[in-house]
Amino acid sequence: MSISLDNSKYLEFKISFKQDNADFLENKMTAERAEQIFGPNWQNIIESFTSSIDQKFATRNYIFKNKEGRTSAGSITLGWRFELVNKSGGGLSGLANLTPEQVLEVYAGRKLAASKKNAIVNGRIIEDSGVANCMINCDVSSLQSIQDAIDSIISIEDFAQNNPNVYFVCKALNYRSFDDKIEGNRPLSVFINWEVVDNKLVPNLVYSNPLLTKGNEVRDKLKESLNLLKISNTNDINEDNFASFQIVN
């Protein structure tokens, strides 16, 4: 939205709208986006986050013979995606302790690739058209008029300064053994290296090199190990062929 002024200058409002109840700030983080936010040391930063809650990873169920919450029966965990949210996500979550510059990048997206921040209108590239400089953060039902919306606008810099707390959360990516499917080939911040040791399936957590290993690669290694043990799905997993049966639901 641009407003013509008497002195022929323009004010440009590029507004990001977020509902009050919207948690996600960065969904299904990629290595590219992580570097844009955290800088060249992004892998060490993410590894420090995940290592700080390593006991939570180590004590979770990885194999689900039975349904648990939204996790369907027959699921086997491959690893965990990395996401940023504006409130604690419980479970595998913690305060990210971002710098003011990093918080601003999360909200504004100034370092995004050109394809994600530049719109093309009638064949003309509108540079930075997708980079917000203003924010409206409210329940949409509270906006009864255009004036209400205008009154709710705050600069993106002020919003970032007023909302400095950003949390990381790790969401499980599972292999559904009954369907032979996974929930997308997502980059993983922590993954499970499923190996066969002494004729038993053994899960090993890997925290290093986050977001460079994706779901398909981990699934293929898991299926290779399952085939060696003649396991078709979670119904075939038992104390004789799985080394850590205490993490089975």
Short mmCIF file of C-alpha atoms in Angstrom, two decimals:
data_model
loop_
_atom_site.label_atom_id
_atom_site.label_comp_id
_atom_site.label_asym_id
_atom_site.label_seq_id
_atom_site.Cartn_x
_atom_site.Cartn_y
_atom_site.Cartn_z
CA MET A 1 0.00 0.00 0.00
CA SER A 2 1.52 3.35 -1.04
CA ILE A 3 0.20 6.87 -0.27
CA SER A 4 1.01 9.83 -2.50
CA LEU A 5 2.09 12.93 -0.56
CA ASP A 6 2.11 16.55 -1.64
CA ASN A 7 5.89 16.51 -1.93
CA SER A 8 5.62 13.57 -4.39
CA LYS A 9 7.23 11.13 -1.98
CA TYR A 10 5.68 7.80 -1.11
CA LEU A 11 5.15 5.90 2.08
CA GLU A 12 5.23 2.18 1.46
CA PHE A 13 3.46 -0.20 3.84
CA LYS A 14 4.35 -3.88 3.45
CA ILE A 15 2.32 -5.50 6.18
CA SER A 16 2.79 -8.90 7.77
CA PHE A 17 -0.41 -10.01 9.49
CA LYS A 18 -0.21 -12.51 12.33
CA GLN A 19 -3.16 -13.83 14.28
CA ASP A 20 -2.82 -13.67 18.07
CA ASN A 21 -2.97 -17.47 18.25
CA ALA A 22 -0.43 -18.10 15.46
CA ASP A 23 2.65 -19.77 16.96
CA PHE A 24 4.92 -20.56 14.02
CA LEU A 25 7.51 -18.05 12.85
CA GLU A 26 9.78 -20.34 10.80
CA ASN A 27 8.22 -23.62 9.70
CA LYS A 28 10.27 -26.66 8.56
CA MET A 29 13.61 -24.86 8.64
CA THR A 30 16.08 -25.46 5.80
CA ALA A 31 19.86 -25.05 5.87
CA GLU A 32 19.56 -22.02 3.58
CA ARG A 33 17.12 -20.23 5.87
CA ALA A 34 19.09 -21.20 8.99
CA GLU A 35 22.22 -19.53 7.59
CA GLN A 36 20.22 -16.41 6.72
CA ILE A 37 19.01 -16.13 10.31
CA PHE A 38 21.96 -17.40 12.37
CA GLY A 39 24.89 -16.58 10.09
CA PRO A 40 27.86 -18.76 9.05
CA ASN A 41 27.98 -20.51 12.45
CA TRP A 42 24.37 -21.71 12.06
CA GLN A 43 25.10 -25.43 12.43
CA ASN A 44 26.90 -25.02 15.75
CA ILE A 45 24.10 -22.77 16.99
CA ILE A 46 21.36 -25.28 16.15
CA GLU A 47 23.41 -28.14 17.59
CA SER A 48 23.80 -26.17 20.83
CA PHE A 49 20.01 -25.80 20.99
CA THR A 50 19.27 -29.48 20.42
CA SER A 51 22.11 -30.69 22.67
CA SER A 52 20.70 -28.60 25.52
CA ILE A 53 17.63 -30.88 25.57
CA ASP A 54 19.40 -34.13 24.71
CA GLN A 55 17.82 -35.97 27.65
CA LYS A 56 14.38 -35.21 26.24
CA PHE A 57 15.37 -36.76 22.91
CA ALA A 58 16.92 -39.78 24.62
CA THR A 59 13.85 -40.62 26.70
CA ARG A 60 11.15 -40.32 24.04
CA ASN A 61 9.35 -43.20 22.37
CA TYR A 62 10.70 -43.86 18.88
CA ILE A 63 8.46 -46.76 17.89
CA PHE A 64 4.68 -46.64 18.13
CA LYS A 65 2.86 -49.93 18.09
CA ASN A 66 -0.13 -47.97 19.38
CA LYS A 67 -1.52 -44.54 18.52
CA GLU A 68 -0.16 -41.75 20.72
CA GLY A 69 -1.70 -38.30 20.35
CA ARG A 70 -1.44 -37.37 16.67
CA THR A 71 1.12 -40.11 16.02
CA SER A 72 -0.52 -43.04 14.28
CA ALA A 73 0.04 -46.68 15.20
CA GLY A 74 2.84 -48.21 13.15
CA SER A 75 5.02 -45.08 13.21
CA ILE A 76 8.80 -45.13 13.63
CA THR A 77 10.59 -41.84 14.29
CA LEU A 78 13.25 -40.85 11.75
CA GLY A 79 14.25 -37.58 13.38
CA TRP A 80 13.02 -34.09 14.17
CA ARG A 81 12.44 -30.98 12.07
CA PHE A 82 13.60 -27.61 13.40
CA GLU A 83 11.17 -24.71 13.74
CA LEU A 84 10.95 -21.32 15.42
CA VAL A 85 7.86 -20.24 17.35
CA ASN A 86 6.81 -17.28 19.47
CA LYS A 87 5.99 -19.29 22.60
CA SER A 88 7.37 -22.38 24.28
CA GLY A 89 6.32 -25.46 22.35
CA GLY A 90 6.56 -27.85 25.30
CA GLY A 91 8.30 -31.19 24.82
CA LEU A 92 11.32 -30.70 22.59
CA SER A 93 11.53 -26.93 22.91
CA GLY A 94 13.55 -24.13 24.48
CA LEU A 95 14.37 -20.42 24.37
CA ALA A 96 16.54 -19.66 21.34
CA ASN A 97 18.22 -16.52 22.81
CA LEU A 98 18.41 -14.73 19.47
CA THR A 99 20.15 -11.40 18.98
CA PRO A 100 17.95 -8.39 18.08
CA GLU A 101 19.21 -8.65 14.50
CA GLN A 102 18.25 -12.32 14.30
CA VAL A 103 14.79 -11.64 15.74
CA LEU A 104 14.25 -8.92 13.13
CA GLU A 105 15.28 -11.29 10.34
CA VAL A 106 12.78 -13.89 11.56
CA TYR A 107 9.95 -11.37 11.37
CA ALA A 108 11.02 -9.38 8.29
CA GLY A 109 12.83 -11.90 6.07
CA ARG A 110 15.22 -9.37 4.59
CA LYS A 111 17.82 -12.01 3.72
CA LEU A 112 15.42 -14.34 1.92
CA ALA A 113 16.30 -15.47 -1.59
CA ALA A 114 15.17 -13.10 -4.34
CA SER A 115 12.58 -15.62 -5.53
CA LYS A 116 10.86 -15.41 -2.13
CA LYS A 117 11.01 -11.67 -1.50
CA ASN A 118 10.63 -10.13 -4.97
CA ALA A 119 7.23 -10.26 -6.69
CA ILE A 120 6.84 -10.06 -10.46
CA VAL A 121 3.97 -7.85 -11.68
CA ASN A 122 3.30 -7.62 -15.42
CA GLY A 123 6.80 -8.89 -16.06
CA ARG A 124 8.43 -6.29 -13.80
CA ILE A 125 10.37 -7.32 -10.68
CA ILE A 126 9.23 -5.45 -7.57
CA GLU A 127 12.29 -5.68 -5.34
CA ASP A 128 11.75 -6.49 -1.65
CA SER A 129 7.97 -6.44 -2.13
CA GLY A 130 7.73 -9.50 0.11
CA VAL A 131 9.84 -8.02 2.91
CA ALA A 132 7.53 -6.68 5.61
CA ASN A 133 8.22 -3.29 7.15
CA CYS A 134 5.04 -3.25 9.25
CA MET A 135 3.12 -5.71 11.38
CA ILE A 136 -0.47 -6.23 12.47
CA ASN A 137 -0.73 -8.77 15.29
CA CYS A 138 -4.24 -9.29 16.60
CA ASP A 139 -7.39 -11.38 16.41
CA VAL A 140 -8.84 -10.61 12.99
CA SER A 141 -12.35 -10.48 14.48
CA SER A 142 -11.28 -7.40 16.46
CA LEU A 143 -10.83 -5.41 13.24
CA GLN A 144 -14.23 -3.90 12.58
CA SER A 145 -13.10 -1.25 10.10
CA ILE A 146 -10.22 -0.16 7.91
CA GLN A 147 -9.37 2.41 10.57
CA ASP A 148 -9.05 -0.38 13.16
CA ALA A 149 -6.49 -2.08 10.91
CA ILE A 150 -4.57 1.16 10.35
CA ASP A 151 -4.52 1.87 14.08
CA SER A 152 -3.06 -1.61 14.68
CA ILE A 153 -0.06 -1.14 12.37
CA ILE A 154 3.34 -1.15 14.07
CA SER A 155 6.75 -0.96 12.44
CA ILE A 156 8.47 -4.32 12.05
CA GLU A 157 11.47 -2.99 14.01
CA ASP A 158 9.29 -1.97 16.96
CA PHE A 159 7.41 -5.27 16.88
CA ALA A 160 10.66 -7.26 16.90
CA GLN A 161 12.01 -5.16 19.77
CA ASN A 162 8.80 -5.66 21.77
CA ASN A 163 8.74 -9.42 21.11
CA PRO A 164 12.36 -10.57 21.58
CA ASN A 165 11.62 -14.06 22.86
CA VAL A 166 11.78 -16.67 20.10
CA TYR A 167 11.70 -20.38 20.89
CA PHE A 168 12.97 -23.38 18.96
CA VAL A 169 10.86 -26.50 18.74
CA CYS A 170 11.71 -29.88 17.24
CA LYS A 171 8.84 -31.76 15.58
CA ALA A 172 9.04 -35.48 14.84
CA LEU A 173 9.21 -36.81 11.29
CA ASN A 174 7.89 -40.37 11.28
CA TYR A 175 7.93 -43.34 8.94
CA ARG A 176 4.50 -44.97 8.80
CA SER A 177 5.40 -48.63 8.51
CA PHE A 178 1.89 -49.86 7.65
CA ASP A 179 1.63 -47.42 4.72
CA ASP A 180 5.35 -47.32 3.77
CA LYS A 181 5.21 -43.50 3.77
CA ILE A 182 6.85 -40.53 5.48
CA GLU A 183 5.50 -37.04 6.11
CA GLY A 184 7.69 -35.25 3.53
CA ASN A 185 11.42 -35.29 2.80
CA ARG A 186 12.23 -32.68 5.44
CA PRO A 187 15.65 -31.53 6.70
CA LEU A 188 16.30 -32.89 10.19
CA SER A 189 17.96 -31.10 13.10
CA VAL A 190 18.46 -34.41 14.92
CA PHE A 191 18.05 -37.80 13.28
CA ILE A 192 18.14 -41.43 14.32
CA ASN A 193 20.69 -43.69 12.69
CA TRP A 194 18.89 -47.05 12.75
CA GLU A 195 21.52 -49.81 12.77
CA VAL A 196 21.60 -53.56 13.26
CA VAL A 197 23.96 -54.68 16.03
CA ASP A 198 24.06 -58.30 17.25
CA ASN A 199 20.87 -59.04 15.31
CA LYS A 200 18.98 -56.26 17.03
CA LEU A 201 17.67 -52.92 15.79
CA VAL A 202 19.59 -50.13 17.55
CA PRO A 203 18.66 -46.39 17.47
CA ASN A 204 21.54 -43.91 17.64
CA LEU A 205 20.81 -40.19 17.95
CA VAL A 206 22.86 -37.89 15.69
CA TYR A 207 23.09 -34.20 16.60
CA SER A 208 25.96 -33.18 14.31
CA ASN A 209 25.55 -31.45 10.93
CA PRO A 210 21.91 -30.44 11.50
CA LEU A 211 19.56 -29.86 8.54
CA LEU A 212 21.89 -31.53 6.03
CA THR A 213 20.30 -34.98 6.40
CA LYS A 214 16.73 -35.38 5.15
CA GLY A 215 13.93 -37.79 5.89
CA ASN A 216 14.27 -39.96 2.78
CA GLU A 217 17.90 -40.78 3.55
CA VAL A 218 17.08 -41.82 7.13
CA ARG A 219 14.05 -43.80 5.96
CA ASP A 220 16.15 -45.73 3.46
CA LYS A 221 18.69 -46.66 6.14
CA LEU A 222 15.87 -47.70 8.49
CA LYS A 223 14.24 -49.89 5.84
CA GLU A 224 17.59 -51.51 5.07
CA SER A 225 17.98 -52.42 8.74
CA LEU A 226 14.38 -53.62 9.01
CA ASN A 227 14.86 -55.87 5.99
CA LEU A 228 17.97 -57.43 7.52
CA LEU A 229 15.88 -58.40 10.54
CA LYS A 230 12.87 -59.42 8.42
CA ILE A 231 10.72 -56.74 10.05
CA SER A 232 7.84 -55.54 7.86
CA ASN A 233 6.19 -53.13 10.30
CA THR A 234 5.96 -52.34 14.00
CA ASN A 235 3.91 -55.49 14.66
CA ASP A 236 7.10 -57.50 14.03
CA ILE A 237 9.19 -55.57 16.56
CA ASN A 238 9.76 -57.29 19.90
CA GLU A 239 12.31 -57.69 22.68
CA ASP A 240 14.24 -60.24 20.65
CA ASN A 241 14.97 -57.94 17.70
CA PHE A 242 14.97 -54.46 19.28
CA ALA A 243 17.70 -53.35 21.69
CA SER A 244 15.74 -50.59 23.47
CA PHE A 245 12.25 -51.93 23.97
CA GLN A 246 11.61 -49.42 26.76
CA ILE A 247 11.18 -46.68 24.10
CA VAL A 248 8.38 -48.54 22.35
CA ASN A 249 4.78 -47.48 22.83
#
